[in-house]
Short mmCIF file of C-alpha atoms and ligand atoms in Angstrom, two decimals:
data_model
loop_
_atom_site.label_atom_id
_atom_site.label_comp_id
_atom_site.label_asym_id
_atom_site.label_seq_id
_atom_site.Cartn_x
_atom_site.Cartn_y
_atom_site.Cartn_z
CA UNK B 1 82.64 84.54 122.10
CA UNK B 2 84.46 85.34 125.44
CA UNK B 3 84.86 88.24 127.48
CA UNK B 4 88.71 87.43 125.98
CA UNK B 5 87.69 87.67 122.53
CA UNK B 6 85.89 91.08 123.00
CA UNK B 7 88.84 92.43 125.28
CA UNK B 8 91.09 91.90 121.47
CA UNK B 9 88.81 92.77 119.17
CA UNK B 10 88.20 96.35 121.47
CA UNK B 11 91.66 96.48 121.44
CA UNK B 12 92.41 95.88 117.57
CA UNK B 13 89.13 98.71 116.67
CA UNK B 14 91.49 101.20 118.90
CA UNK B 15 94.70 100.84 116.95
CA UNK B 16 91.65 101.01 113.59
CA UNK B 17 90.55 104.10 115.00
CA UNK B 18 93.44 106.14 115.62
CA UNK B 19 94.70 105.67 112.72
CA UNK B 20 91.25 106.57 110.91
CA UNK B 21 91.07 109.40 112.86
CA UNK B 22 93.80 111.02 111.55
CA UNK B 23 93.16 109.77 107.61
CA UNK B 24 89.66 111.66 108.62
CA UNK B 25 90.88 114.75 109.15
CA UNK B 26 92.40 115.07 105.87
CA UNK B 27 88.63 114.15 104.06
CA UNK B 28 87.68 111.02 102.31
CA UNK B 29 90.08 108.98 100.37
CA UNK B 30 88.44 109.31 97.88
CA UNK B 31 88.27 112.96 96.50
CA UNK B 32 84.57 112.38 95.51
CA UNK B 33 83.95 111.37 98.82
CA UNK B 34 82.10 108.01 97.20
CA UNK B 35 84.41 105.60 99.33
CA UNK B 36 85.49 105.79 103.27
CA UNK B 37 88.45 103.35 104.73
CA UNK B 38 85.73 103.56 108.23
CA UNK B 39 82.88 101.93 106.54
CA UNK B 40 85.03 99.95 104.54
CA UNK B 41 87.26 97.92 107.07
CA UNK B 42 84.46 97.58 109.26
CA UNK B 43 82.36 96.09 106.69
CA UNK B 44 84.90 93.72 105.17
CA UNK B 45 85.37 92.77 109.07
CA UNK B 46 81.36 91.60 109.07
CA UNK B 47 81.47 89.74 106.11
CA UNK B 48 84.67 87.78 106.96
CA UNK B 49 83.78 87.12 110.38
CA UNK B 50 80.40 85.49 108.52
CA UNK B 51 82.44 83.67 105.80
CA UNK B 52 84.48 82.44 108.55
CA UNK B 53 81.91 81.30 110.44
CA UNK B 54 79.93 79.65 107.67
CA UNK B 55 83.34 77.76 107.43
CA UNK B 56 83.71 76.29 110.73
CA UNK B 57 86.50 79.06 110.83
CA UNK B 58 87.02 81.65 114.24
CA UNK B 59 84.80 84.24 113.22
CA UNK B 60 86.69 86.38 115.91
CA UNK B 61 90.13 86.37 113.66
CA UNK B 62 88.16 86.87 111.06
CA UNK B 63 86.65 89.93 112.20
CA UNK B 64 90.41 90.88 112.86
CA UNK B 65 91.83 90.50 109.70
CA UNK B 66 88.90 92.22 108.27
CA UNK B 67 89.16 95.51 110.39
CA UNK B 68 93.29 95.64 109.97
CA UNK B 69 93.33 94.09 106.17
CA UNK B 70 93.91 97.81 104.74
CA UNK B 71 96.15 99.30 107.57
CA UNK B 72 99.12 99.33 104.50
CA UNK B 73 96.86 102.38 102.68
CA UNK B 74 95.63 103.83 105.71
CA UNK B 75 98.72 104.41 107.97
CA UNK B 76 101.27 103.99 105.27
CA UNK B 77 99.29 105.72 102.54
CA UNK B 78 99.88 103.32 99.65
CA UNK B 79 97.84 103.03 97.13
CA UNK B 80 99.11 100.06 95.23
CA UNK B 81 98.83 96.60 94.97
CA UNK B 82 101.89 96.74 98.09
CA UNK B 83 99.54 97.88 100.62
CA UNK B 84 98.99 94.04 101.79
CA UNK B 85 102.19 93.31 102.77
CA UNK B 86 103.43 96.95 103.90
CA UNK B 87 100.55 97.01 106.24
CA UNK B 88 100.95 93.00 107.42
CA UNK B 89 104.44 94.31 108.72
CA UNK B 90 102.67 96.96 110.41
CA UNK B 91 99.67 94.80 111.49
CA UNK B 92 102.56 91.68 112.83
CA UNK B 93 104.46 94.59 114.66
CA UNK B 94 100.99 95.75 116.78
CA UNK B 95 99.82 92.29 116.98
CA UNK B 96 103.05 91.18 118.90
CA UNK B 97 103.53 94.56 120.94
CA UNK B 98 99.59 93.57 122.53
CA UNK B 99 100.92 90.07 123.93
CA UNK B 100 97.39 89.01 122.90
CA UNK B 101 98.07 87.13 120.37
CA UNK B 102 100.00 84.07 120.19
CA UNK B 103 102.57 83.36 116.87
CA UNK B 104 100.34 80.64 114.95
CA UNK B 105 97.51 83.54 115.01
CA UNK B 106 99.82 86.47 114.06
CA UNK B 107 100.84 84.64 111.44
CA UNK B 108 97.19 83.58 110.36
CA UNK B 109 96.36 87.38 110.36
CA UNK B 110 99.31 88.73 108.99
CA UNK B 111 99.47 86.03 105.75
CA UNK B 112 95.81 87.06 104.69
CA UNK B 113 96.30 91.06 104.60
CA UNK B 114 100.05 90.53 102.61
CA UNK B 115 98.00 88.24 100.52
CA UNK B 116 95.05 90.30 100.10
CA UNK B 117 96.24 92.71 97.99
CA UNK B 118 98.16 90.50 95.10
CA UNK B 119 97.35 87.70 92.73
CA UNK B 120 98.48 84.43 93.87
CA UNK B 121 97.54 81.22 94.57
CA UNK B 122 97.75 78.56 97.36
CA UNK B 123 95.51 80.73 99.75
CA UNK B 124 94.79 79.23 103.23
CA UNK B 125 91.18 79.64 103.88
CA UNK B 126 91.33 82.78 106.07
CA UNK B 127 93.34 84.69 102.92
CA UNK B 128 90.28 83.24 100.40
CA UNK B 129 87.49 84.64 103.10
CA UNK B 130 89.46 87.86 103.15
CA UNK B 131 89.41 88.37 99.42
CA UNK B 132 85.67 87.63 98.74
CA UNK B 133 84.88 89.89 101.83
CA UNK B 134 86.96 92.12 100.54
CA UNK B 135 84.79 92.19 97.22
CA UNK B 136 81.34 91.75 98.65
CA UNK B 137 82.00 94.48 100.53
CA UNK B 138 82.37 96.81 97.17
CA UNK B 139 79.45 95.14 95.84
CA UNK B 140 76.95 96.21 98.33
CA UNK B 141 78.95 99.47 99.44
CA UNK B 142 80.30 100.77 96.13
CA UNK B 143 77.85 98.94 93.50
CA UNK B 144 81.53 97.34 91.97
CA UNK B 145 80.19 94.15 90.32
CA UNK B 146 83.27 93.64 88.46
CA UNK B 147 82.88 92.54 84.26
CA UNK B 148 81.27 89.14 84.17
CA UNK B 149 83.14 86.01 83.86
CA UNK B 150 86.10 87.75 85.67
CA UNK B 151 87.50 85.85 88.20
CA UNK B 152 86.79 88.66 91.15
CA UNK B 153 83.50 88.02 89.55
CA UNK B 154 83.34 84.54 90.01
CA UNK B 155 83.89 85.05 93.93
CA UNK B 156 81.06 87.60 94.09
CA UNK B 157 78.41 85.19 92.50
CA UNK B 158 80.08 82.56 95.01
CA UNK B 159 79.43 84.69 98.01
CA UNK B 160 75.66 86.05 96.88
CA UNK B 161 74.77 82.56 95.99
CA UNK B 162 75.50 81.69 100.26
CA UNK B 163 73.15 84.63 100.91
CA UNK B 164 70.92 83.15 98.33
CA UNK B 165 71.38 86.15 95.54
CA UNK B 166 72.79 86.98 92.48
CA UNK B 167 73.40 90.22 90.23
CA UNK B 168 71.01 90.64 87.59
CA UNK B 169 72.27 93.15 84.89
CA UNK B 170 70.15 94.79 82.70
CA UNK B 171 70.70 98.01 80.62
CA UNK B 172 74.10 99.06 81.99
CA UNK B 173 72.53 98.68 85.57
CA UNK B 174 72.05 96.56 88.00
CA UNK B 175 70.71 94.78 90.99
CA UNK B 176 71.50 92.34 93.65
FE1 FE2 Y 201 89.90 96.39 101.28
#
């Protein structure tokens, strides 16, 4: 990675942060304080940066769509499945305004987060790492295996079996 590379990412975790910031001061998201957008976009932001990686992909936009893929709940505060492409519109609007980013990786970035939040298929492969990140990231986090034979599920087992684990359920619990 260059000193280029850090100068974006440093500059992406800003725009992450103020916004956070201000989400923080009203509490958690969640009312039971069980899940934070902080550890949560910065999480999904490791594991796609390793899925991408793994895939010969640049693990530097993946870290980048991973810290910005839930901007739509956190700045625009929407909690449905619209949050991926309200916040790409937001995310496409910063991107451009930083002149760091040129259109073929906007558009990379932007596709994944409107995709991330919907159903759908013909997924590039920087939308399919953000949706198992996305859902590893619950799993270790959050303990949200999903029901087996699910296809959410599915990716989990996909992405464990990479790290060389798998979910064993036994008596209503499990373990990874
Ligand atoms: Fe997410």
């Amino acid at each position: 990675m260059t000193g280029d590379n850090v100068e974006r990412i440093k500059y992406v975790m800003e725009y992450l942060n103020k916004h956070l910031t201000m989400l923080n001061d009203m509490g958690f998201v969640f009312d039971d304080g069980s899940f934070d957008e902080m550890i949560h976009s910065y999480g999904v932001a490791y594991f796609c940066a390793s899925a991408a990686y793994s895939k010969g992909l640049d693990p530097e936009l993946g870290y980048i769509i991973g810290l910005l893929h839930d901007v739509g709940r956190i700045i625009n505060d929407d909690y449905t499945k619209a949050h991926g492409p309200s916040g790409a519109i937001l995310v496409e609007g910063f991107l451009e305004d930083t002149g760091l980013f040129d259109s073929e990786e906007i558009e990379i970035v932007c596709r994944s987060i409107s995709k991330h939040s919907k159903k759908g298929k013909n997924h590039g492969p920087y939308d399919e790492i953000l949706k198992d990140a996305d859902l590893i990231e619950r799993l270790f986090f959050m303990g949200d295996i999903k029901a087996p034979g699910t296809a959410k599920r599915k990716r989990i087992d996909q992405q464990l079996e990479r790290y060389g684990l798998e979910v064993i359920e036994k008596n209503n619990e499990f373990k990874v």
